[in-house]
Amino acid sequence: MKVVQLSMTDPGETSMMVSVLASVGGVPKLFSASMEFTEAVVVSWKRIEIGSMTLGTVHVSKGKGDILQTTKFQILNTTAFGEFAKIMIPQF
């Protein structure tokens, strides 16, 4: 899965809402399918798990599919997420 855009709202100490725009690929091009995430998607940064989120079903056609969903992002490591946020979120 390649994340194209991620928007965060309603931040809290341990969670926030995220709108995710992503793409998935690597599915055989011979057929269309529905892809289900049976477990939470774990997000890592510098090989450290910083959070997880659940994603709904994605339609895949011609070997790829797009994800555009809003979901709750659960922070798993507040220290590592704080470091990630300092670097990745621009200062205004």
mmCIF file of N, CA and C in Angstrom:
data_model
loop_
_atom_site.group_PDB
_atom_site.id
_atom_site.type_symbol
_atom_site.label_atom_id
_atom_site.label_comp_id
_atom_site.label_asym_id
_atom_site.label_seq_id
_atom_site.Cartn_x
_atom_site.Cartn_y
_atom_site.Cartn_z
ATOM 1 N N MET A 1 0.849 -1.162 0.000
ATOM 2 C CA MET A 1 0.000 0.000 0.000
ATOM 3 C C MET A 1 0.901 1.234 0.000
ATOM 4 N N LYS A 2 0.598 2.163 -0.875
ATOM 5 C CA LYS A 2 1.337 3.417 -0.956
ATOM 6 C C LYS A 2 0.391 4.548 -0.553
ATOM 7 N N VAL A 3 0.722 5.244 0.531
ATOM 8 C CA VAL A 3 -0.095 6.355 0.993
ATOM 9 C C VAL A 3 0.241 7.582 0.147
ATOM 10 N N VAL A 4 -0.770 8.173 -0.473
ATOM 11 C CA VAL A 4 -0.606 9.351 -1.313
ATOM 12 C C VAL A 4 -0.836 10.617 -0.498
ATOM 13 N N GLN A 5 -1.864 10.597 0.347
ATOM 14 C CA GLN A 5 -2.196 11.753 1.172
ATOM 15 C C GLN A 5 -2.850 11.275 2.449
ATOM 16 N N LEU A 6 -2.546 11.950 3.549
ATOM 17 C CA LEU A 6 -3.134 11.623 4.841
ATOM 18 C C LEU A 6 -3.475 12.926 5.548
ATOM 19 N N SER A 7 -4.734 13.098 5.914
ATOM 20 C CA SER A 7 -5.171 14.297 6.638
ATOM 21 C C SER A 7 -5.614 13.876 8.028
ATOM 22 N N MET A 8 -5.149 14.612 9.042
ATOM 23 C CA MET A 8 -5.466 14.286 10.428
ATOM 24 C C MET A 8 -6.407 15.338 11.008
ATOM 25 N N THR A 9 -7.431 14.880 11.746
ATOM 26 C CA THR A 9 -8.354 15.771 12.450
ATOM 27 C C THR A 9 -8.648 15.200 13.825
ATOM 28 N N ASP A 10 -9.196 16.013 14.677
ATOM 29 C CA ASP A 10 -9.588 15.610 16.029
ATOM 30 C C ASP A 10 -8.465 14.897 16.789
ATOM 31 N N PRO A 11 -7.270 15.525 16.879
ATOM 32 C CA PRO A 11 -6.167 14.849 17.571
ATOM 33 C C PRO A 11 -6.427 14.704 19.061
ATOM 34 N N GLY A 12 -5.984 13.586 19.594
ATOM 35 C CA GLY A 12 -6.071 13.318 21.022
ATOM 36 C C GLY A 12 -4.763 12.705 21.494
ATOM 37 N N GLU A 13 -4.693 12.365 22.750
ATOM 38 C CA GLU A 13 -3.474 11.782 23.319
ATOM 39 C C GLU A 13 -3.154 10.410 22.722
ATOM 40 N N THR A 14 -4.199 9.637 22.422
ATOM 41 C CA THR A 14 -3.961 8.262 21.969
ATOM 42 C C THR A 14 -4.587 7.930 20.621
ATOM 43 N N SER A 15 -5.309 8.887 20.036
ATOM 44 C CA SER A 15 -5.936 8.598 18.741
ATOM 45 C C SER A 15 -6.296 9.882 18.020
ATOM 46 N N MET A 16 -6.673 9.739 16.757
ATOM 47 C CA MET A 16 -7.148 10.851 15.933
ATOM 48 C C MET A 16 -7.894 10.255 14.747
ATOM 49 N N MET A 17 -8.646 11.092 14.060
ATOM 50 C CA MET A 17 -9.295 10.672 12.831
ATOM 51 C C MET A 17 -8.361 10.993 11.673
ATOM 52 N N VAL A 18 -8.286 10.085 10.698
ATOM 53 C CA VAL A 18 -7.461 10.318 9.519
ATOM 54 C C VAL A 18 -8.275 10.038 8.262
ATOM 55 N N SER A 19 -8.058 10.859 7.251
ATOM 56 C CA SER A 19 -8.592 10.601 5.915
ATOM 57 C C SER A 19 -7.409 10.127 5.088
ATOM 58 N N VAL A 20 -7.537 8.943 4.516
ATOM 59 C CA VAL A 20 -6.438 8.292 3.815
ATOM 60 C C VAL A 20 -6.744 8.191 2.330
ATOM 61 N N LEU A 21 -5.797 8.641 1.516
ATOM 62 C CA LEU A 21 -5.834 8.417 0.078
ATOM 63 C C LEU A 21 -4.607 7.563 -0.215
ATOM 64 N N ALA A 22 -4.835 6.337 -0.681
ATOM 65 C CA ALA A 22 -3.731 5.407 -0.916
ATOM 66 C C ALA A 22 -4.040 4.539 -2.124
ATOM 67 N N SER A 23 -3.028 3.831 -2.585
ATOM 68 C CA SER A 23 -3.221 2.889 -3.689
ATOM 69 C C SER A 23 -2.632 1.541 -3.305
ATOM 70 N N VAL A 24 -3.236 0.498 -3.830
ATOM 71 C CA VAL A 24 -2.745 -0.863 -3.625
ATOM 72 C C VAL A 24 -2.512 -1.492 -4.990
ATOM 73 N N GLY A 25 -1.572 -2.393 -5.062
ATOM 74 C CA GLY A 25 -1.261 -3.060 -6.322
ATOM 75 C C GLY A 25 -0.774 -4.466 -6.071
ATOM 76 N N GLY A 26 -0.286 -5.079 -7.102
ATOM 77 C CA GLY A 26 0.241 -6.429 -6.981
ATOM 78 C C GLY A 26 -0.803 -7.522 -7.052
ATOM 79 N N VAL A 27 -2.015 -7.167 -7.406
ATOM 80 C CA VAL A 27 -3.085 -8.150 -7.545
ATOM 81 C C VAL A 27 -3.098 -8.603 -9.007
ATOM 82 N N PRO A 28 -3.247 -9.904 -9.258
ATOM 83 C CA PRO A 28 -3.271 -10.364 -10.655
ATOM 84 C C PRO A 28 -4.280 -9.577 -11.497
ATOM 85 N N LYS A 29 -3.869 -9.205 -12.714
ATOM 86 C CA LYS A 29 -4.695 -8.357 -13.583
ATOM 87 C C LYS A 29 -5.811 -9.117 -14.291
ATOM 88 N N LEU A 30 -5.923 -10.402 -14.059
ATOM 89 C CA LEU A 30 -6.889 -11.218 -14.780
ATOM 90 C C LEU A 30 -8.324 -11.024 -14.306
ATOM 91 N N PHE A 31 -8.502 -10.487 -13.112
ATOM 92 C CA PHE A 31 -9.855 -10.393 -12.581
ATOM 93 C C PHE A 31 -10.006 -9.183 -11.675
ATOM 94 N N SER A 32 -11.256 -8.806 -11.443
ATOM 95 C CA SER A 32 -11.581 -7.777 -10.459
ATOM 96 C C SER A 32 -11.897 -8.483 -9.151
ATOM 97 N N ALA A 33 -11.656 -7.792 -8.048
ATOM 98 C CA ALA A 33 -11.882 -8.417 -6.749
ATOM 99 C C ALA A 33 -12.148 -7.359 -5.697
ATOM 100 N N SER A 34 -12.664 -7.818 -4.587
ATOM 101 C CA SER A 34 -12.783 -6.979 -3.404
ATOM 102 C C SER A 34 -11.710 -7.437 -2.428
ATOM 103 N N MET A 35 -10.935 -6.504 -1.940
ATOM 104 C CA MET A 35 -9.859 -6.827 -1.018
ATOM 105 C C MET A 35 -10.271 -6.366 0.379
ATOM 106 N N GLU A 36 -10.177 -7.271 1.346
ATOM 107 C CA GLU A 36 -10.544 -6.946 2.717
ATOM 108 C C GLU A 36 -9.317 -6.964 3.603
ATOM 109 N N PHE A 37 -9.216 -5.981 4.471
ATOM 110 C CA PHE A 37 -8.170 -5.948 5.489
ATOM 111 C C PHE A 37 -8.753 -6.622 6.729
ATOM 112 N N THR A 38 -8.294 -7.835 7.016
ATOM 113 C CA THR A 38 -8.871 -8.604 8.118
ATOM 114 C C THR A 38 -8.292 -8.224 9.472
ATOM 115 N N GLU A 39 -7.217 -7.452 9.468
ATOM 116 C CA GLU A 39 -6.605 -6.960 10.700
ATOM 117 C C GLU A 39 -6.297 -5.482 10.513
ATOM 118 N N ALA A 40 -6.011 -4.817 11.605
ATOM 119 C CA ALA A 40 -5.639 -3.406 11.528
ATOM 120 C C ALA A 40 -4.352 -3.250 10.723
ATOM 121 N N VAL A 41 -4.250 -2.161 9.984
ATOM 122 C CA VAL A 41 -3.038 -1.831 9.244
ATOM 123 C C VAL A 41 -2.104 -1.123 10.220
ATOM 124 N N VAL A 42 -0.909 -1.662 10.406
ATOM 125 C CA VAL A 42 0.057 -1.082 11.336
ATOM 126 C C VAL A 42 0.976 -0.135 10.567
ATOM 127 N N VAL A 43 1.140 1.064 11.101
ATOM 128 C CA VAL A 43 1.980 2.091 10.485
ATOM 129 C C VAL A 43 3.294 2.169 11.252
ATOM 130 N N SER A 44 4.401 2.020 10.520
ATOM 131 C CA SER A 44 5.727 2.075 11.137
ATOM 132 C C SER A 44 6.509 3.261 10.599
ATOM 133 N N TRP A 45 7.403 3.770 11.428
ATOM 134 C CA TRP A 45 8.307 4.850 11.050
ATOM 135 C C TRP A 45 9.653 4.538 11.686
ATOM 136 N N LYS A 46 10.684 4.510 10.874
ATOM 137 C CA LYS A 46 12.029 4.142 11.330
ATOM 138 C C LYS A 46 12.010 2.787 12.040
ATOM 139 N N ARG A 47 11.232 1.861 11.473
ATOM 140 C CA ARG A 47 11.098 0.487 11.966
ATOM 141 C C ARG A 47 10.448 0.378 13.350
ATOM 142 N N ILE A 48 9.754 1.427 13.753
ATOM 143 C CA ILE A 48 9.036 1.430 15.030
ATOM 144 C C ILE A 48 7.549 1.583 14.723
ATOM 145 N N GLU A 49 6.724 0.722 15.306
ATOM 146 C CA GLU A 49 5.282 0.827 15.117
ATOM 147 C C GLU A 49 4.775 2.055 15.863
ATOM 148 N N ILE A 50 4.185 3.002 15.111
ATOM 149 C CA ILE A 50 3.688 4.222 15.746
ATOM 150 C C ILE A 50 2.172 4.261 15.857
ATOM 151 N N GLY A 51 1.470 3.459 15.057
ATOM 152 C CA GLY A 51 0.021 3.475 15.134
ATOM 153 C C GLY A 51 -0.619 2.404 14.272
ATOM 154 N N SER A 52 -1.933 2.334 14.380
ATOM 155 C CA SER A 52 -2.681 1.373 13.560
ATOM 156 C C SER A 52 -4.039 1.968 13.218
ATOM 157 N N MET A 53 -4.631 1.429 12.149
ATOM 158 C CA MET A 53 -5.959 1.865 11.720
ATOM 159 C C MET A 53 -6.648 0.721 10.990
ATOM 160 N N THR A 54 -7.953 0.726 11.046
ATOM 161 C CA THR A 54 -8.714 -0.275 10.307
ATOM 162 C C THR A 54 -9.162 0.338 8.985
ATOM 163 N N LEU A 55 -9.185 -0.480 7.961
ATOM 164 C CA LEU A 55 -9.633 -0.033 6.645
ATOM 165 C C LEU A 55 -10.736 -0.957 6.155
ATOM 166 N N GLY A 56 -11.666 -0.395 5.438
ATOM 167 C CA GLY A 56 -12.762 -1.169 4.880
ATOM 168 C C GLY A 56 -12.371 -1.841 3.572
ATOM 169 N N THR A 57 -13.326 -2.471 2.952
ATOM 170 C CA THR A 57 -13.133 -3.204 1.706
ATOM 171 C C THR A 57 -12.721 -2.252 0.572
ATOM 172 N N VAL A 58 -11.806 -2.743 -0.267
ATOM 173 C CA VAL A 58 -11.303 -1.974 -1.404
ATOM 174 C C VAL A 58 -11.570 -2.758 -2.682
ATOM 175 N N HIS A 59 -12.109 -2.114 -3.710
ATOM 176 C CA HIS A 59 -12.333 -2.760 -5.001
ATOM 177 C C HIS A 59 -11.038 -2.686 -5.817
ATOM 178 N N VAL A 60 -10.621 -3.813 -6.346
ATOM 179 C CA VAL A 60 -9.390 -3.900 -7.135
ATOM 180 C C VAL A 60 -9.751 -4.339 -8.546
ATOM 181 N N SER A 61 -9.199 -3.620 -9.537
ATOM 182 C CA SER A 61 -9.438 -3.950 -10.937
ATOM 183 C C SER A 61 -8.157 -3.690 -11.724
ATOM 184 N N LYS A 62 -7.858 -4.574 -12.668
ATOM 185 C CA LYS A 62 -6.662 -4.446 -13.505
ATOM 186 C C LYS A 62 -5.386 -4.361 -12.671
ATOM 187 N N GLY A 63 -5.367 -5.080 -11.551
ATOM 188 C CA GLY A 63 -4.168 -5.190 -10.744
ATOM 189 C C GLY A 63 -3.959 -4.123 -9.695
ATOM 190 N N LYS A 64 -4.883 -3.141 -9.610
ATOM 191 C CA LYS A 64 -4.694 -2.095 -8.612
ATOM 192 C C LYS A 64 -6.029 -1.547 -8.126
ATOM 193 N N GLY A 65 -5.960 -0.844 -7.022
ATOM 194 C CA GLY A 65 -7.153 -0.243 -6.454
ATOM 195 C C GLY A 65 -6.794 0.998 -5.657
ATOM 196 N N ASP A 66 -7.781 1.845 -5.437
ATOM 197 C CA ASP A 66 -7.571 3.072 -4.678
ATOM 198 C C ASP A 66 -8.347 3.012 -3.371
ATOM 199 N N ILE A 67 -7.754 3.587 -2.348
ATOM 200 C CA ILE A 67 -8.375 3.678 -1.035
ATOM 201 C C ILE A 67 -8.645 5.145 -0.758
ATOM 202 N N LEU A 68 -9.859 5.470 -0.419
ATOM 203 C CA LEU A 68 -10.222 6.805 0.035
ATOM 204 C C LEU A 68 -11.204 6.596 1.183
ATOM 205 N N GLN A 69 -10.669 6.620 2.397
ATOM 206 C CA GLN A 69 -11.475 6.311 3.567
ATOM 207 C C GLN A 69 -11.102 7.218 4.725
ATOM 208 N N THR A 70 -12.048 7.393 5.634
ATOM 209 C CA THR A 70 -11.805 8.088 6.892
ATOM 210 C C THR A 70 -11.954 7.060 7.999
ATOM 211 N N THR A 71 -10.966 7.029 8.909
ATOM 212 C CA THR A 71 -10.947 6.027 9.951
ATOM 213 C C THR A 71 -10.230 6.561 11.185
ATOM 214 N N LYS A 72 -10.333 5.845 12.273
ATOM 215 C CA LYS A 72 -9.656 6.219 13.511
ATOM 216 C C LYS A 72 -8.236 5.654 13.504
ATOM 217 N N PHE A 73 -7.258 6.504 13.785
ATOM 218 C CA PHE A 73 -5.853 6.104 13.886
ATOM 219 C C PHE A 73 -5.521 6.007 15.361
ATOM 220 N N GLN A 74 -5.133 4.825 15.791
ATOM 221 C CA GLN A 74 -4.798 4.575 17.190
ATOM 222 C C GLN A 74 -3.282 4.686 17.361
ATOM 223 N N ILE A 75 -2.822 5.598 18.210
ATOM 224 C CA ILE A 75 -1.391 5.767 18.450
ATOM 225 C C ILE A 75 -0.913 4.642 19.370
ATOM 226 N N LEU A 76 0.091 3.876 18.919
ATOM 227 C CA LEU A 76 0.615 2.751 19.682
ATOM 228 C C LEU A 76 1.834 3.123 20.520
ATOM 229 N N ASN A 77 2.602 4.107 20.051
ATOM 230 C CA ASN A 77 3.819 4.528 20.740
ATOM 231 C C ASN A 77 3.839 6.055 20.728
ATOM 232 N N THR A 78 3.424 6.673 21.841
ATOM 233 C CA THR A 78 3.284 8.128 21.866
ATOM 234 C C THR A 78 4.614 8.849 21.705
ATOM 235 N N THR A 79 5.685 8.302 22.247
ATOM 236 C CA THR A 79 7.001 8.939 22.122
ATOM 237 C C THR A 79 7.454 8.954 20.669
ATOM 238 N N ALA A 80 7.396 7.799 20.013
ATOM 239 C CA ALA A 80 7.818 7.700 18.614
ATOM 240 C C ALA A 80 6.899 8.521 17.713
ATOM 241 N N PHE A 81 5.586 8.524 17.999
ATOM 242 C CA PHE A 81 4.670 9.315 17.189
ATOM 243 C C PHE A 81 4.971 10.802 17.340
ATOM 244 N N GLY A 82 5.316 11.238 18.541
ATOM 245 C CA GLY A 82 5.684 12.631 18.763
ATOM 246 C C GLY A 82 6.899 13.038 17.945
ATOM 247 N N GLU A 83 7.901 12.166 17.873
ATOM 248 C CA GLU A 83 9.090 12.441 17.060
ATOM 249 C C GLU A 83 8.728 12.485 15.576
ATOM 250 N N PHE A 84 7.895 11.547 15.147
ATOM 251 C CA PHE A 84 7.409 11.521 13.767
ATOM 252 C C PHE A 84 6.700 12.835 13.433
ATOM 253 N N ALA A 85 5.818 13.268 14.321
ATOM 254 C CA ALA A 85 5.041 14.486 14.083
ATOM 255 C C ALA A 85 5.949 15.706 13.978
ATOM 256 N N LYS A 86 6.966 15.789 14.817
ATOM 257 C CA LYS A 86 7.890 16.935 14.776
ATOM 258 C C LYS A 86 8.572 17.049 13.414
ATOM 259 N N ILE A 87 8.921 15.916 12.842
ATOM 260 C CA ILE A 87 9.649 15.905 11.570
ATOM 261 C C ILE A 87 8.727 16.005 10.359
ATOM 262 N N MET A 88 7.602 15.299 10.394
ATOM 263 C CA MET A 88 6.759 15.172 9.210
ATOM 264 C C MET A 88 5.682 16.242 9.057
ATOM 265 N N ILE A 89 5.286 16.873 10.157
ATOM 266 C CA ILE A 89 4.228 17.867 10.078
ATOM 267 C C ILE A 89 4.876 19.247 10.066
ATOM 268 N N PRO A 90 4.671 20.014 9.000
ATOM 269 C CA PRO A 90 5.315 21.332 8.876
ATOM 270 C C PRO A 90 4.910 22.276 10.004
ATOM 271 N N GLN A 91 5.839 23.092 10.405
ATOM 272 C CA GLN A 91 5.567 24.110 11.423
ATOM 273 C C GLN A 91 4.982 25.349 10.753
ATOM 274 N N PHE A 92 3.983 25.920 11.373
ATOM 275 C CA PHE A 92 3.358 27.122 10.824
ATOM 276 C C PHE A 92 3.710 28.307 11.670
#
